Amino acid sequence: MIPVQGYKGATVAVLGLGRSGLAAARALRDGGAQALCWDDNPAAREAAEAEGFECVDLLRQSAFEDVAALIVSPGIPHLYPAPNPVVAAAMDAGVPVDNDIGLFFQSFATQAWDNFDVMPKVVAVTGSNGKSTTSALIHHVLEAAGRSAQLAGNIGRGVLDIDPAVDGDVVVLELSSYQTDLARAMTPDIAVFTNLSPDHLDRHAGMGGYFAAKRRLFAEGGPDRAVVGVDEVEGRYLAGQLTQNRADDRVIRVSVDRKLTGPGWHVFARKGFLSEWRKGRQIGSIDLRGIKGLPGAHNHQNACAAYAVARTLGLAPRVIEAGFASFGGLPHRSQIVGEAGGVTYVNDSKATNVDAAAKALGAFKKIRWICGGLEKEGGVGDLASAAGEVIKAYVIGREAAGFAMQLNGVEAEVCTTMQQAVARAAQEARAGETVLLAPAAASFDQYDSFEKRGEDFVAQVLRVLS
């Protein structure tokens, strides 16, 4: 637990009592503050009250009269498409609004660090796709190299739930746009921007607001080093904004689209080979083609970003390569869940938008594609250009027929349920083919989360293979 600093003796309101909200309340209490809690869900309030927290309706009159700050859970809107009524009331009362990420950054460093030989570091990873894999890969490489490391944020533990830092500790945080958009303090030592594609546009009032939320990690935080994916114009813009001149190696540019040149620091992957260039010459390389936990160009981009962070932290290329080789991948992200009769079954339920699904489709050959779900803004028509290896699509979801109609040039069968889709794909698949779940849509029409959707896919695959 990281006790929150700066609110000793004060009353701090906490809105939303899920994983991050309840952890924030505990950390505030450990730091000497009084946490005043609220959640619209009675069960969540009961759980908080069982731990001794006071729950009070924050919309009651004068609720913010003696409150020093309001801490908001990531899923609760604070600006677009409209502020939550409690957030609006806090702003009307002039009460600062923050989240657990802001509390973490203002509280992580302590006087105990004065006795450390090596200062702890914080690595923060954001972007549209690949955040989880990049964060987990950095953490894995560090641990494989014998370094003390913790993984938290949007993956692993809540940021305030981690252990206080030890000498030389590295904390790796995966941060979503919901988290970076509101945090009042963000001071990572190393910040990573993986890529950008349309997602959560209603929450950020469009693509510009979405990018602005990601950019705050760099503009507000002023990291010592930035690792920036430059395969989209936003990444190139961000890298340019952070760079003083072409030789400025405080920014490491990452690409899987092109060879990067110039006097700066570059890490790129082409045809499965990762290369590190600095000051105009190559100083490291890794053959990624045989690493099962990192299939496809999108995972090679994740590998480039993780490699750049590890190099910044002082690891040698061969040490990083050994860490990559032992990385098993993450559930629901290009996860191989079974093989039979020459057919491979892959769970990429985390491919919840068009760009992520396109990258998953580009990682495999001869694909029987399970897709569909709750469509995001813009539809899925753009996926046709990425579906060259698709033999047939098996569409799930409540609006499966409408989804299938957008897959121009792709043979599609409306299955609606995961059970039927897996059964039909398995029945028709031949040796050398891949049955791939890459939905290109959110899961909430049929499942509580992409994890639940992925778990259902795995269960259905195991059923047909048994």
Coordinates of C-alpha atoms in Angstrom, one line a residue:
M1 CA 0.0 0.0 0.0
I2 CA 1.2 3.5 -0.8
P3 CA -0.1 5.9 1.9
V4 CA -1.3 9.1 0.3
Q5 CA 0.6 12.2 1.2
G6 CA -0.7 15.7 1.4
Y7 CA -4.1 15.2 2.9
K8 CA -3.3 14.3 6.6
G9 CA -6.2 15.5 8.8
A10 CA -8.3 16.4 5.7
T11 CA -11.6 14.9 4.4
V12 CA -11.3 13.6 0.8
A13 CA -14.3 12.3 -1.1
V14 CA -14.0 9.1 -3.2
L15 CA -16.5 8.5 -6.0
G16 CA -16.7 4.9 -7.3
L17 CA -15.7 2.0 -5.1
G18 CA -14.4 -0.6 -7.5
R19 CA -10.8 -1.8 -7.4
S20 CA -9.1 1.6 -7.8
G21 CA -11.7 3.6 -5.7
L22 CA -11.5 1.3 -2.7
A23 CA -7.7 1.2 -2.9
A24 CA -7.7 5.0 -3.0
A25 CA -9.9 5.1 0.1
R26 CA -7.5 2.7 2.0
A27 CA -4.4 4.6 0.9
L28 CA -6.0 7.9 2.0
R29 CA -6.8 6.5 5.4
D30 CA -3.3 5.1 5.7
G31 CA -2.0 8.6 5.0
G32 CA -4.1 10.2 7.8
A33 CA -7.0 11.5 5.7
Q34 CA -10.7 10.8 6.2
A35 CA -12.2 9.1 3.2
L36 CA -15.8 10.0 2.5
C37 CA -17.1 7.4 0.0
W38 CA -19.9 7.0 -2.5
D39 CA -21.0 4.5 -5.2
D40 CA -24.4 4.2 -6.9
N41 CA -24.1 0.4 -6.3
P42 CA -25.4 -0.6 -2.9
A43 CA -23.2 -3.7 -2.8
A44 CA -20.1 -1.6 -3.4
R45 CA -21.2 0.7 -0.5
E46 CA -21.7 -2.2 1.8
A47 CA -18.2 -3.6 1.0
A48 CA -16.7 -0.2 1.8
E49 CA -18.7 0.2 5.0
A50 CA -17.6 -3.3 6.1
E51 CA -14.0 -1.9 6.0
G52 CA -15.1 1.0 8.2
F53 CA -15.5 3.7 5.6
E54 CA -18.3 6.2 5.8
C55 CA -20.6 6.3 2.7
V56 CA -22.4 9.5 2.1
D57 CA -24.5 10.6 -0.9
L58 CA -22.2 13.2 -2.5
L59 CA -25.2 14.9 -4.2
R60 CA -26.7 15.9 -0.9
Q61 CA -26.8 19.6 0.0
S62 CA -23.4 21.0 1.2
A63 CA -21.7 17.6 0.7
F64 CA -18.5 19.3 -0.4
E65 CA -18.4 22.0 2.2
D66 CA -15.5 20.5 4.1
V67 CA -14.0 18.3 1.4
A68 CA -10.4 19.0 0.3
A69 CA -10.6 16.9 -3.0
L70 CA -12.7 14.5 -5.0
I71 CA -11.1 11.3 -6.2
V72 CA -12.8 9.8 -9.2
S73 CA -12.6 6.2 -10.5
P74 CA -11.5 5.9 -14.2
G75 CA -14.8 4.7 -15.6
I76 CA -16.7 7.8 -14.4
P77 CA -16.9 10.7 -16.9
H78 CA -15.6 14.0 -15.7
L79 CA -16.0 16.1 -18.9
Y80 CA -17.3 14.4 -22.0
P81 CA -19.9 13.3 -23.0
A82 CA -21.1 15.0 -19.8
P83 CA -19.7 15.2 -16.3
N84 CA -21.1 12.8 -13.7
P85 CA -23.4 14.9 -11.5
V86 CA -21.2 14.4 -8.5
V87 CA -18.1 15.6 -10.4
A88 CA -20.2 18.6 -11.6
A89 CA -21.1 19.4 -8.1
A90 CA -17.5 19.2 -7.0
M91 CA -16.4 21.6 -9.7
D92 CA -19.3 24.0 -8.9
A93 CA -18.0 24.0 -5.3
G94 CA -14.4 24.7 -6.4
V95 CA -13.2 21.3 -5.1
P96 CA -10.2 19.9 -7.0
V97 CA -10.9 16.6 -8.9
D98 CA -8.2 14.0 -9.2
N99 CA -7.8 10.2 -9.5
D100 CA -5.7 7.4 -8.0
I101 CA -2.9 8.0 -10.6
G102 CA -2.5 11.6 -9.4
L103 CA -2.4 10.4 -5.8
F104 CA 0.2 7.8 -6.6
F105 CA 2.6 10.3 -8.3
Q106 CA 2.3 12.7 -5.4
S107 CA 2.9 10.0 -2.8
F108 CA 5.3 7.4 -4.2
A109 CA 8.6 9.1 -3.3
T110 CA 9.3 9.2 0.4
Q111 CA 12.2 10.3 2.7
A112 CA 13.3 6.6 2.9
W113 CA 14.6 7.1 -0.6
D114 CA 17.4 9.2 0.8
N115 CA 19.1 6.0 2.0
F116 CA 18.8 4.2 -1.4
D117 CA 21.9 3.6 -3.5
V118 CA 19.8 3.5 -6.7
M119 CA 16.7 5.7 -7.0
P120 CA 13.5 3.8 -7.9
K121 CA 12.1 4.5 -11.4
V122 CA 8.5 4.8 -12.7
V123 CA 7.8 3.7 -16.3
A124 CA 4.4 4.7 -17.6
V125 CA 3.0 3.2 -20.8
T126 CA 0.1 4.6 -22.8
G127 CA -1.4 4.4 -26.3
S128 CA -4.3 2.8 -28.1
N129 CA -3.1 -0.7 -28.6
G130 CA -0.3 -2.8 -27.1
K131 CA -0.2 -1.1 -23.7
S132 CA -0.8 -4.2 -21.7
T133 CA 1.7 -6.4 -23.6
T134 CA 4.3 -3.7 -23.6
S135 CA 4.0 -3.1 -19.9
A136 CA 4.0 -6.8 -19.1
L137 CA 7.0 -7.4 -21.3
I138 CA 9.0 -4.7 -19.7
H139 CA 8.2 -6.1 -16.3
H140 CA 9.0 -9.6 -17.4
V141 CA 12.4 -8.6 -18.9
L142 CA 13.3 -6.7 -15.7
E143 CA 12.4 -9.6 -13.5
A144 CA 14.2 -12.1 -15.8
A145 CA 17.3 -9.9 -15.5
G146 CA 17.1 -10.0 -11.7
R147 CA 15.8 -6.5 -11.2
S148 CA 13.2 -5.6 -8.6
A149 CA 10.0 -4.6 -10.5
Q150 CA 6.3 -4.1 -9.9
L151 CA 3.5 -4.0 -12.5
A152 CA 0.4 -1.9 -11.8
G153 CA -2.2 0.5 -13.2
N154 CA -4.6 -0.8 -15.9
I155 CA -2.9 -4.2 -15.5
G156 CA -1.9 -6.1 -12.4
R157 CA -2.4 -4.3 -9.2
G158 CA -4.0 -0.9 -8.5
V159 CA -1.3 1.8 -8.4
L160 CA -1.9 2.5 -4.7
D161 CA -2.0 -1.2 -3.9
I162 CA 1.7 -1.8 -4.7
D163 CA 4.4 -2.1 -2.2
P164 CA 6.5 0.9 -1.1
A165 CA 9.6 1.1 -3.2
V166 CA 12.9 -0.6 -2.4
D167 CA 16.4 0.3 -3.5
G168 CA 16.6 0.2 -7.3
D169 CA 12.9 -0.7 -7.7
V170 CA 11.2 -0.2 -11.1
V171 CA 7.4 0.3 -11.2
V172 CA 5.8 -0.3 -14.6
L173 CA 2.4 1.4 -15.1
E174 CA -0.1 0.8 -17.9
L175 CA -2.2 3.9 -18.1
S176 CA -5.4 4.3 -20.2
S177 CA -6.6 7.6 -21.6
Y178 CA -9.2 7.6 -18.8
Q179 CA -6.4 7.7 -16.3
T180 CA -4.1 10.2 -17.9
D181 CA -6.9 12.6 -18.8
L182 CA -7.7 13.5 -15.1
A183 CA -4.5 12.9 -13.0
R184 CA -3.3 16.1 -11.5
A185 CA 0.3 14.8 -11.0
M186 CA 2.2 12.6 -13.5
T187 CA 6.0 12.5 -13.2
P188 CA 7.2 9.2 -14.8
D189 CA 10.9 8.8 -15.3
I190 CA 10.3 7.0 -18.6
A191 CA 7.0 7.5 -20.6
V192 CA 6.0 5.3 -23.5
F193 CA 3.5 6.1 -26.4
T194 CA 2.8 2.9 -28.3
N195 CA 0.4 4.1 -31.1
L196 CA -2.9 5.9 -31.7
S197 CA -6.1 4.7 -33.4
P198 CA -9.7 5.8 -32.9
D199 CA -11.1 4.6 -29.6
H200 CA -13.2 6.0 -26.7
L201 CA -14.1 9.0 -28.9
D202 CA -17.3 9.8 -27.1
R203 CA -15.4 10.0 -23.8
H204 CA -12.9 12.5 -25.2
A205 CA -15.2 14.4 -27.7
G206 CA -13.3 13.2 -30.7
M207 CA -9.8 12.1 -31.9
G208 CA -8.2 15.4 -30.8
G209 CA -9.4 15.1 -27.3
Y210 CA -8.3 11.4 -27.2
F211 CA -4.8 12.3 -28.3
A212 CA -4.7 15.2 -25.9
A213 CA -5.5 12.8 -23.0
K214 CA -2.5 10.6 -24.0
R215 CA -0.2 13.6 -24.6
R216 CA -0.7 14.8 -21.1
L217 CA 1.6 12.0 -19.8
F218 CA 4.4 13.7 -21.7
A219 CA 3.4 17.4 -21.5
E220 CA 2.5 17.4 -17.9
G221 CA 5.0 14.8 -16.7
G222 CA 8.2 15.9 -18.4
P223 CA 9.8 12.4 -18.4
D224 CA 13.6 12.1 -18.4
R225 CA 13.2 9.9 -21.5
A226 CA 10.3 9.3 -23.9
V227 CA 9.8 6.2 -26.1
V228 CA 7.4 7.2 -28.9
G229 CA 5.9 5.1 -31.7
V230 CA 6.1 7.1 -34.8
D231 CA 4.0 5.1 -37.3
E232 CA 1.1 7.5 -37.0
V233 CA 1.2 11.2 -37.5
E234 CA 0.3 11.9 -33.8
G235 CA 3.4 10.0 -32.7
R236 CA 5.6 11.9 -35.1
Y237 CA 4.1 15.1 -33.9
L238 CA 4.6 14.1 -30.2
A239 CA 8.3 13.1 -30.8
G240 CA 8.9 16.4 -32.6
Q241 CA 7.4 18.4 -29.7
L242 CA 9.7 16.6 -27.2
T243 CA 12.9 16.9 -29.2
Q244 CA 15.3 19.8 -29.1
N245 CA 17.3 18.7 -32.2
R246 CA 17.8 15.7 -34.4
A247 CA 20.5 14.2 -32.2
D248 CA 18.4 14.6 -29.0
D249 CA 18.4 11.0 -27.5
R250 CA 16.0 11.8 -24.8
V251 CA 13.4 10.7 -27.3
I252 CA 13.7 7.1 -28.7
R253 CA 11.6 6.7 -31.8
V254 CA 10.0 3.3 -32.5
S255 CA 8.6 1.9 -35.7
V256 CA 7.5 -1.3 -37.5
D257 CA 6.7 0.5 -40.7
R258 CA 10.1 1.8 -41.8
K259 CA 13.8 2.0 -41.1
L260 CA 14.5 5.0 -38.9
T261 CA 17.6 7.1 -39.8
G262 CA 19.4 10.1 -38.4
P263 CA 21.7 10.9 -35.5
G264 CA 19.1 10.3 -32.8
W265 CA 18.2 7.1 -30.9
H266 CA 15.9 4.7 -32.9
V267 CA 14.5 1.2 -32.4
F268 CA 12.6 -0.4 -35.3
A269 CA 11.6 -3.8 -36.6
R270 CA 11.5 -5.0 -40.2
K271 CA 10.7 -8.5 -41.5
G272 CA 11.0 -9.8 -37.9
F273 CA 14.3 -8.3 -37.0
L274 CA 14.6 -5.6 -34.3
S275 CA 17.4 -3.1 -34.7
E276 CA 18.7 -0.4 -32.4
W277 CA 20.5 2.6 -34.0
R278 CA 22.2 5.4 -32.1
K279 CA 24.2 8.3 -33.5
G280 CA 23.9 6.9 -37.0
R281 CA 25.1 3.3 -36.4
Q282 CA 23.6 0.0 -35.3
I283 CA 24.4 -1.1 -31.8
G284 CA 22.0 -3.9 -31.2
S285 CA 19.6 -6.4 -32.9
I286 CA 17.3 -9.3 -32.1
D287 CA 15.6 -11.9 -34.3
L288 CA 12.0 -11.8 -33.2
R289 CA 10.6 -14.4 -35.6
G290 CA 11.0 -17.4 -33.4
I291 CA 9.6 -15.8 -30.2
K292 CA 6.2 -17.5 -29.8
G293 CA 4.9 -15.0 -27.2
L294 CA 5.4 -12.1 -29.6
P295 CA 3.7 -13.0 -33.0
G296 CA 3.1 -10.5 -35.7
A297 CA 4.1 -6.9 -36.5
H298 CA 1.9 -5.4 -33.7
N299 CA 3.8 -7.5 -31.1
H300 CA 7.1 -6.5 -32.7
Q301 CA 6.1 -2.9 -32.1
N302 CA 5.5 -3.8 -28.4
A303 CA 8.9 -5.5 -28.4
C304 CA 10.6 -2.4 -29.8
A305 CA 9.1 -0.2 -27.1
A306 CA 10.0 -2.6 -24.3
Y307 CA 13.5 -3.0 -25.7
A308 CA 14.0 0.8 -25.7
V309 CA 12.8 1.1 -22.1
A310 CA 15.1 -1.8 -21.0
R311 CA 18.1 -0.2 -22.7
T312 CA 17.3 3.1 -20.9
L313 CA 17.4 1.2 -17.7
G314 CA 20.8 -0.2 -18.5
L315 CA 20.1 -3.7 -19.7
A316 CA 22.3 -5.2 -22.4
P317 CA 20.7 -6.4 -25.7
R318 CA 21.5 -10.1 -25.1
V319 CA 19.8 -9.9 -21.6
I320 CA 16.7 -8.3 -23.2
E321 CA 16.7 -11.0 -25.9
A322 CA 16.7 -13.7 -23.2
G323 CA 13.8 -12.0 -21.5
F324 CA 11.8 -11.9 -24.7
A325 CA 12.5 -15.6 -25.4
S326 CA 10.9 -16.6 -22.0
F327 CA 7.9 -14.3 -22.3
G328 CA 4.7 -16.3 -22.6
G329 CA 2.4 -13.5 -23.7
L330 CA -0.8 -12.3 -22.0
P331 CA -4.2 -13.9 -21.9
H332 CA -6.6 -12.6 -24.6
R333 CA -3.8 -11.0 -26.6
S334 CA -2.6 -13.3 -29.5
Q335 CA -2.8 -16.1 -26.9
I336 CA -2.5 -19.6 -28.4
V337 CA -5.0 -21.7 -26.5
G338 CA -4.9 -25.0 -28.4
E339 CA -3.7 -26.9 -31.5
A340 CA -5.2 -30.0 -33.1
G341 CA -5.0 -31.5 -36.5
G342 CA -2.7 -28.8 -37.7
V343 CA -5.2 -26.1 -36.7
T344 CA -4.2 -23.4 -34.2
Y345 CA -6.7 -21.6 -32.0
V346 CA -5.8 -18.0 -31.0
N347 CA -7.6 -15.8 -28.5
D348 CA -7.2 -12.1 -29.2
S349 CA -10.3 -10.9 -27.4
K350 CA -8.5 -7.7 -26.5
A351 CA -8.7 -6.6 -30.1
T352 CA -11.7 -4.4 -29.3
N353 CA -11.3 -1.9 -32.1
V354 CA -10.6 -2.0 -35.8
D355 CA -6.9 -1.1 -35.6
A356 CA -6.2 -3.9 -33.1
A357 CA -8.1 -6.4 -35.1
A358 CA -6.3 -5.5 -38.3
K359 CA -3.0 -6.0 -36.5
A360 CA -4.1 -9.4 -35.2
L361 CA -5.2 -10.4 -38.8
G362 CA -1.8 -9.4 -40.1
A363 CA 0.0 -11.8 -37.6
F364 CA -1.4 -15.1 -39.0
K365 CA -2.0 -16.9 -42.2
K366 CA -5.1 -18.8 -43.5
I367 CA -7.5 -17.4 -40.9
R368 CA -11.0 -18.5 -39.9
W369 CA -12.0 -15.3 -38.2
I370 CA -14.4 -15.0 -35.3
C371 CA -15.5 -11.4 -34.9
G372 CA -18.4 -9.1 -33.9
G373 CA -19.8 -7.5 -30.8
L374 CA -20.8 -4.0 -29.9
E375 CA -19.5 -1.7 -32.7
K376 CA -17.5 1.4 -32.0
E377 CA -17.8 4.7 -33.8
G378 CA -16.9 4.4 -37.5
G379 CA -18.0 0.8 -38.1
V380 CA -15.7 -1.9 -39.4
G381 CA -15.7 -1.3 -43.1
D382 CA -12.0 -0.4 -43.1
L383 CA -11.1 -4.0 -42.0
A384 CA -11.7 -5.3 -45.5
S385 CA -8.2 -4.2 -46.6
A386 CA -6.6 -6.2 -43.7
A387 CA -8.6 -9.4 -44.3
G388 CA -6.5 -10.8 -47.1
E389 CA -5.6 -13.9 -45.1
V390 CA -9.2 -14.5 -44.0
I391 CA -10.8 -17.6 -45.5
K392 CA -14.1 -17.0 -43.8
A393 CA -15.6 -14.9 -40.9
Y394 CA -17.9 -16.3 -38.2
V395 CA -19.8 -13.3 -36.7
I396 CA -21.0 -13.2 -33.2
G397 CA -23.0 -10.6 -31.2
R398 CA -26.5 -9.3 -31.0
E399 CA -26.1 -7.3 -34.2
A400 CA -24.2 -10.0 -36.0
A401 CA -26.1 -9.7 -39.3
G402 CA -25.4 -5.9 -39.6
F403 CA -21.7 -6.5 -38.7
A404 CA -21.4 -9.2 -41.3
M405 CA -22.8 -6.9 -44.0
Q406 CA -19.9 -4.5 -43.5
L407 CA -17.2 -7.2 -44.2
N408 CA -17.1 -6.4 -47.9
G409 CA -15.3 -9.2 -49.9
V410 CA -15.2 -11.6 -47.0
E411 CA -17.3 -14.7 -46.8
A412 CA -19.2 -14.4 -43.6
E413 CA -21.5 -16.7 -41.6
V414 CA -23.8 -15.2 -38.9
C415 CA -23.4 -17.3 -35.8
T416 CA -24.5 -14.9 -33.1
T417 CA -23.1 -17.0 -30.2
M418 CA -19.5 -17.9 -29.4
Q419 CA -20.4 -21.6 -29.1
Q420 CA -21.8 -21.8 -32.6
A421 CA -18.9 -19.7 -34.1
V422 CA -16.2 -21.9 -32.6
A423 CA -18.0 -25.1 -33.5
R424 CA -18.5 -24.0 -37.1
A425 CA -14.9 -22.7 -37.5
A426 CA -13.5 -25.9 -36.0
Q427 CA -15.7 -28.0 -38.2
E428 CA -14.5 -26.3 -41.4
A429 CA -10.9 -25.6 -40.5
R430 CA -8.1 -27.6 -42.2
A431 CA -4.5 -28.2 -41.4
G432 CA -2.3 -25.1 -41.6
E433 CA -5.2 -22.8 -40.7
T434 CA -5.8 -20.6 -37.7
V435 CA -9.1 -20.0 -35.9
L436 CA -8.7 -16.5 -34.6
L437 CA -10.9 -14.5 -32.2
A438 CA -10.3 -10.8 -33.0
P439 CA -13.7 -9.2 -32.5
A440 CA -13.0 -5.6 -33.7
A441 CA -15.7 -4.6 -31.3
A442 CA -16.5 -4.1 -27.6
S443 CA -17.9 -7.1 -25.7
F444 CA -20.7 -5.4 -23.7
D445 CA -23.6 -6.6 -25.9
Q446 CA -23.0 -10.2 -24.6
Y447 CA -20.3 -10.1 -22.0
D448 CA -19.2 -8.0 -19.0
S449 CA -15.7 -7.6 -20.3
F450 CA -13.3 -8.6 -23.1
E451 CA -11.8 -11.1 -20.6
K452 CA -15.1 -12.9 -20.2
R453 CA -15.5 -13.0 -23.9
G454 CA -12.0 -14.5 -24.2
E455 CA -12.7 -17.0 -21.5
D456 CA -15.8 -18.2 -23.3
F457 CA -13.8 -18.6 -26.5
V458 CA -11.2 -20.7 -24.6
A459 CA -13.9 -22.8 -23.0
Q460 CA -15.6 -23.5 -26.4
V461 CA -12.2 -24.4 -28.0
L462 CA -11.5 -26.8 -25.2
R463 CA -14.9 -28.3 -25.7
V464 CA -14.5 -29.0 -29.4
L465 CA -10.9 -30.3 -28.8
S466 CA -11.9 -32.7 -26.0

